[in-house]
XYZ file of C-alpha atoms in Angstrom:
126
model
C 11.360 233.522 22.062
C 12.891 233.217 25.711
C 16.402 233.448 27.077
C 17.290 232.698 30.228
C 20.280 232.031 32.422
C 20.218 230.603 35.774
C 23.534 231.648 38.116
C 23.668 231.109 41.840
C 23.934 227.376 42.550
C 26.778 225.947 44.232
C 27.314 223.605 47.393
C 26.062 224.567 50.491
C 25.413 222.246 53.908
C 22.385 220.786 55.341
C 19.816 223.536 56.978
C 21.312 226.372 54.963
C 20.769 228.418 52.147
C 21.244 229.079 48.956
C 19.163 232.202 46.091
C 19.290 231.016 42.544
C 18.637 233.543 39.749
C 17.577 233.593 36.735
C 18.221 236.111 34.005
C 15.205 236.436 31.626
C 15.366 238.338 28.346
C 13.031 238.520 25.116
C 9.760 239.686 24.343
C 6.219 240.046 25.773
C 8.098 238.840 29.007
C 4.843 239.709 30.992
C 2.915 237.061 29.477
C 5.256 233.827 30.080
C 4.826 231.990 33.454
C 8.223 231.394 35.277
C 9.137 228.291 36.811
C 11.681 226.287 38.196
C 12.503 222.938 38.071
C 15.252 220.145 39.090
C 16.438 216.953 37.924
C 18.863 214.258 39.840
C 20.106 211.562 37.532
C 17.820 208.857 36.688
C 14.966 210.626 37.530
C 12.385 212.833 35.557
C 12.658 216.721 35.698
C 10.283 218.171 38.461
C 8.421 221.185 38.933
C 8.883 222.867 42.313
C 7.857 225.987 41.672
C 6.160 228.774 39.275
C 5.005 231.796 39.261
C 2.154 232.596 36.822
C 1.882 236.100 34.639
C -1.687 235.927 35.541
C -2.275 237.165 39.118
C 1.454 236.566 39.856
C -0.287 232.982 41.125
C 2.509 231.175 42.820
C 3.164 226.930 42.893
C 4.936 225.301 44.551
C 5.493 221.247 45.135
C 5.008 220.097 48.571
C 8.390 218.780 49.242
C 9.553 222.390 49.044
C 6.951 224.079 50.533
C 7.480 226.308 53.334
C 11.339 226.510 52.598
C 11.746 227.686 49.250
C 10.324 230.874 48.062
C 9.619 232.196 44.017
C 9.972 235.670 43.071
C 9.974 237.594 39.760
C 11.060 241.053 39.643
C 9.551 242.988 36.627
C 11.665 245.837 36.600
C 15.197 243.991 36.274
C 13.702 240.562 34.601
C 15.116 238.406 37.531
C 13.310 235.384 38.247
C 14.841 233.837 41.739
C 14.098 230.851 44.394
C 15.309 231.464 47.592
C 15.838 228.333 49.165
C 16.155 227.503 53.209
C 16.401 224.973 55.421
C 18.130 222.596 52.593
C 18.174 219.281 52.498
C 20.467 216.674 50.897
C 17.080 215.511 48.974
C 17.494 218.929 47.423
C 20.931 217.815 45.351
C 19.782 218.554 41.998
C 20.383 220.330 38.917
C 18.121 223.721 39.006
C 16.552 224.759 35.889
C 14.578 227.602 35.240
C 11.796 227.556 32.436
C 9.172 229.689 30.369
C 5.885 229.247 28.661
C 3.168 231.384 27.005
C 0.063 231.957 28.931
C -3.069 232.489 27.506
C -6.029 233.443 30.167
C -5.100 230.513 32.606
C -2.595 229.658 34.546
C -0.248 226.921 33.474
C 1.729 226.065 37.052
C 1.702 223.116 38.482
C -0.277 221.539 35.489
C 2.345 219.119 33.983
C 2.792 221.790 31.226
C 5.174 221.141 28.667
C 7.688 224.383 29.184
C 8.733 225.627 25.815
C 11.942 227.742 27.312
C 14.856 226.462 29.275
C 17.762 227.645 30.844
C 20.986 225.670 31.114
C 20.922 224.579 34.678
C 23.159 224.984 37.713
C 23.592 222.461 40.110
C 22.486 222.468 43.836
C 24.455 220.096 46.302
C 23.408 219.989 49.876
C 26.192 218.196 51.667
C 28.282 218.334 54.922
């Protein structure tokens, strides 16, 4: 089992930026893959980035890519995203989520994510 709990969203304006958290507690924690993902209304919940337990392989979608950065610190179970350069595109609700790896890595494969947090939501506006 996974817990998490993502803090750090809020509203922030175009070009800025914004570090979302996530608080990740349970067992084996070394073995799950990290990810995040977002979700606007009417539209399907998308992966933008992960962060594998094998290799620390990263993933990341290429809408996102260059601007946002994953990180997972081991020590204090903190999984974050630093986001820059934000765009209004961006406007979602940020989840973070967990699965079980087993000798490959499961970012950026469509993987069904057993563990979820409860969101925080992400508005770029000005």
């Amino acid at each position: 089992q996974l817990q998490l709990v993502e803090s750090g969203g809020g509203l922030v304006q175009p070009g800025g930026s914004l570090r979302l958290s996530c608080a990740v507690s349970g067992e084996a924690l070394n073995y799950y893959a990290l990810a995040w993902f977002r979700q606007t209304p009417g539209k399907e919940r998308e992966e933008i980035s992960c962060i594998s337990s094998i290799g620390g392989r990263t993933y990341y979608v290429d809408s996102v890519k260059g601007r946002f950065t994953i990180s997972r610190d081991h020590a204090k179970n903190i999984l974050s995203l630093q986001m820059n350069s934000l765009k209004p595109e961006d406007t979602a609700v940020y989840y973070c989520a967990g699965v079980w790896e087993v000798a490959t890595t499961l970012c950026g494969r469509d993987t069904n994510f057993g563990f979820w947090g409860q969101g925080t939501q992400v508005t770029v506006s000005s």
